[in-house]
XYZ file of C-alpha atoms in Angstrom:
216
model
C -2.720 1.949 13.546
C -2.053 -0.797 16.198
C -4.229 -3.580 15.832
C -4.646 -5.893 18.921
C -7.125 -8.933 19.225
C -8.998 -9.785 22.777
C -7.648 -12.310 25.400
C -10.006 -15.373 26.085
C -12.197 -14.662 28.842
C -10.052 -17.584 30.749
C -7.023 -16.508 30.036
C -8.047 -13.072 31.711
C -10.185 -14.835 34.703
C -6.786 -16.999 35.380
C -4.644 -13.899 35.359
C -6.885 -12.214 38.146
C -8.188 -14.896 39.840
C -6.375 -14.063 43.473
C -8.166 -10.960 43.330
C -11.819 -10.028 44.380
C -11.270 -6.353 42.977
C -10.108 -5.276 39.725
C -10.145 -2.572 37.436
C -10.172 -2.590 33.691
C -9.186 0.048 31.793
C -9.759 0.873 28.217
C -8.186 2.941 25.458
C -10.052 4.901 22.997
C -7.390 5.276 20.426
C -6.098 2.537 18.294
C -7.692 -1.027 19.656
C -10.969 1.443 20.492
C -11.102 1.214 16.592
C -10.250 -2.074 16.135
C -13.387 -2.704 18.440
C -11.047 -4.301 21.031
C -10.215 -2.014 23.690
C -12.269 0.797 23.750
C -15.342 1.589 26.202
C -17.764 -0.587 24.615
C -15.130 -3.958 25.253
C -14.021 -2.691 28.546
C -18.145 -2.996 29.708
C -18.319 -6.815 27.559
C -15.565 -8.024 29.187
C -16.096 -6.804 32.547
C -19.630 -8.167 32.337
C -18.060 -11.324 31.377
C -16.091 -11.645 33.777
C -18.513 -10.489 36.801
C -20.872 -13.882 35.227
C -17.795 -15.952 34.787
C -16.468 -15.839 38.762
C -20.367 -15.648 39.705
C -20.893 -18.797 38.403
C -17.730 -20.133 40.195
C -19.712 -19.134 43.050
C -16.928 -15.833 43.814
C -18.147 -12.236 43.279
C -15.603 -10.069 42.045
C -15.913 -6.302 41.651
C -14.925 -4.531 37.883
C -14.618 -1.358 37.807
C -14.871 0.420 34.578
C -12.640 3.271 32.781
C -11.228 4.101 29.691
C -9.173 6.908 28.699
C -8.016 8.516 25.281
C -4.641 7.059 25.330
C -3.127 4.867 27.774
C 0.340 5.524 26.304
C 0.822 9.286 27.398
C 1.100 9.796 31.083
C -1.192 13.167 30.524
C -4.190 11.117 29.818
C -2.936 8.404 32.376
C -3.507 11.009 35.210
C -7.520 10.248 34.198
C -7.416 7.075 35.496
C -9.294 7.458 39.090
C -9.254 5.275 41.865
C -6.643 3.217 40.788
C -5.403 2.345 44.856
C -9.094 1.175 45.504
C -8.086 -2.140 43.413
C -6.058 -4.846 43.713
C -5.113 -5.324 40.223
C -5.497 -3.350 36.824
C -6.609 -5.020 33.485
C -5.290 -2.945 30.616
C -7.508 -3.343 27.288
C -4.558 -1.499 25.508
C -1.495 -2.100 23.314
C 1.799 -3.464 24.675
C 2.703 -0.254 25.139
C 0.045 0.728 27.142
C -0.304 -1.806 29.336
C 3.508 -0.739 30.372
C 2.339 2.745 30.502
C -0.376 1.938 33.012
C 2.386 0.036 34.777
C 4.470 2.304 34.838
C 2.062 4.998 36.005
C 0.971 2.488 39.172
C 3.778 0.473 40.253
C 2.712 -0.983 42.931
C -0.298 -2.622 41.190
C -0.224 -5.456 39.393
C -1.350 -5.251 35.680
C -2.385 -7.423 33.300
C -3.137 -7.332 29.321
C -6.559 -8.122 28.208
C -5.326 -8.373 24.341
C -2.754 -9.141 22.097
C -0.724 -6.956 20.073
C -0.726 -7.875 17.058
C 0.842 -5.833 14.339
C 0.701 -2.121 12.315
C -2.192 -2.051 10.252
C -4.238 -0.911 7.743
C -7.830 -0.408 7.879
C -9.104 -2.202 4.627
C -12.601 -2.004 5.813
C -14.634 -1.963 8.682
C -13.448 -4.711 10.980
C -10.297 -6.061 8.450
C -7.201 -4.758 8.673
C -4.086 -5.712 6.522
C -0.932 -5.775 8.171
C 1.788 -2.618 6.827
C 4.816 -1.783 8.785
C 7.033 -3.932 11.479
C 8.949 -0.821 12.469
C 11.952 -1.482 10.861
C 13.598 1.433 12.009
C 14.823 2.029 8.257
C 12.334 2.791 5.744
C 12.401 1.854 2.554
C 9.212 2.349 0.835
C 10.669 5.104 -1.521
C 12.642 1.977 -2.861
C 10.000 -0.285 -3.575
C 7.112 1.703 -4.762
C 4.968 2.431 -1.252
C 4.811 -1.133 -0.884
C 6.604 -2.334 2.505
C 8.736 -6.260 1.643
C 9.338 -6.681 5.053
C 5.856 -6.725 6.114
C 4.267 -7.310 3.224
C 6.286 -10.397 1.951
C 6.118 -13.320 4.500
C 9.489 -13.712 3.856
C 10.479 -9.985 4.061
C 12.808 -10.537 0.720
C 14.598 -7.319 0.668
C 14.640 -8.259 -3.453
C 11.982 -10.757 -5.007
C 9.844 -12.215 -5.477
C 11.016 -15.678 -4.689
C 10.635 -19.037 -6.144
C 7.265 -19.625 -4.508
C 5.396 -17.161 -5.772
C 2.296 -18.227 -8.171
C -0.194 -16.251 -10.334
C 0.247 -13.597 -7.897
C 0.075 -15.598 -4.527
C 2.395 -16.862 -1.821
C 3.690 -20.246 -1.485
C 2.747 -20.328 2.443
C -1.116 -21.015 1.085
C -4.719 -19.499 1.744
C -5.081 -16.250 -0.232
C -2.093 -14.350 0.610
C -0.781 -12.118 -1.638
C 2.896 -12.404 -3.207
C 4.486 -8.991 -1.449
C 6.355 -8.816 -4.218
C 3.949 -8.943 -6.837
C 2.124 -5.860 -5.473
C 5.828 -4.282 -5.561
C 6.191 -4.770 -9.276
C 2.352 -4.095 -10.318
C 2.832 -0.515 -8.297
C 5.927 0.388 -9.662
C 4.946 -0.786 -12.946
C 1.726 1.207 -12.609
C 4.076 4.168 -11.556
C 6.257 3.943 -14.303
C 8.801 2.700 -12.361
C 9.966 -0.244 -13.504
C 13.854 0.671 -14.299
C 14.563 0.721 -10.453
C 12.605 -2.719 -9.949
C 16.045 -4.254 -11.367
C 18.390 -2.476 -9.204
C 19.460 -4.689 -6.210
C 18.761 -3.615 -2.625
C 21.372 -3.766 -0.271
C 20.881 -5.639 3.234
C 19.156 -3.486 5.682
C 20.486 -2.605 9.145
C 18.244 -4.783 11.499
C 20.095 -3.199 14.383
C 18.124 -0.112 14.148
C 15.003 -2.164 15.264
C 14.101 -3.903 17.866
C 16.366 -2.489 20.368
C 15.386 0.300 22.703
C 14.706 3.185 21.974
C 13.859 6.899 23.000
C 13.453 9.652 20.295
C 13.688 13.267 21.941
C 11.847 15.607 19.510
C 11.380 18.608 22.067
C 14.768 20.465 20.729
């Protein structure tokens, strides 16, 4: 899933502060999960913000919505009263903070989070980070563990130097991405294709953009 992290409520009052009327939508999908963009954060944050610019002595009017996913425009057709505002706060991915912009383009929208990565939820409330979106998987190679997210490096063949009792050299309690490579494919059975070399992958294929048109 996407994992996202809230905006400071002054980074989000700064963003709107020439406007007295603003709406902030949520998404109940992915950052709904991660407790950071679903209905329950779209009412905080609002309410936050009504105090905030009350206490600068300036009302300011929040209106409240959120909708399944803000990255499909089917669900984006939910979103009511969008021309009554003067600007849109998206709790949402990236991608669906373009998606709302997209849908109302002559409204100004802001994020109210930060994207973070592709995660995995370990427990409730602690996700581990899993996939960059490559564009060119490679997991079949390396024994369902991902090197290019998983190593802070992304070593395409490892581990490196820095590597100790199972740790990485860049500190806390990170662990080597390698390591878990070896200890899967070892536990697999494996093993024999841990020594073959991988060959450099095609960055190209990420990054770039995009489409993929699977309605043939």
């Amino acid at each position: 899933m996407i994992v996202a992290e809230p905006k400071s409520l002054d980074e989000i009052k700064a963003m709107v502060d020439a406007y007295d009327r603003v709406l902030m939508v949520g998404c109940g999908t992915c950052v709904e999960v991660c407790l950071t963009g679903g209905e329950r954060a779209v009412n905080l944050t609002a309410t936050a913000l009504r105090l905030a610019r009350k206490v600068d002595g300036r009302d300011i009017e929040v209106g409240e919505q959120t909708v399944i996913r803000q990255c499909d425009f089917e669900y984006l057709d939910e979103v009511r009263d969008a021309d009554e505002y003067q600007a849109i706060v998206s709790l949402a991915c990236g991608v669906g903070i373009q998606g709302i912009a997209r849908k109302f383009p002559n409204t100004p929208v802001f994020p109210g989070v930060n994207t973070t990565f592709m995660g995995f939820n370990e427990e409730y409330g602690y996700y581990t980070e899993m996939c960059k979106g490559c564009g060119e998987c490679i997991l079949h190679l390396t024994g369902g563990v991902c090197p290019v997210a998983r190593c802070a490096k992304s070593l395409l063949n490892g581990p490196c130097g820095g590597t100790n009792n199972g740790k990485c050299e860049i500190g806390g309690d990170k662990d080597c991405g390698w390591v878990l490579i070896y200890n899967k494919m070892e536990q697999l059975g494996t093993l024999d294709k841990f020594k073959e070399i991988n060959q450099p992958k095609n960055y190209g294929k990420a990054g770039n953009i995009r489409s993929m048109d699977i309605r043939k």
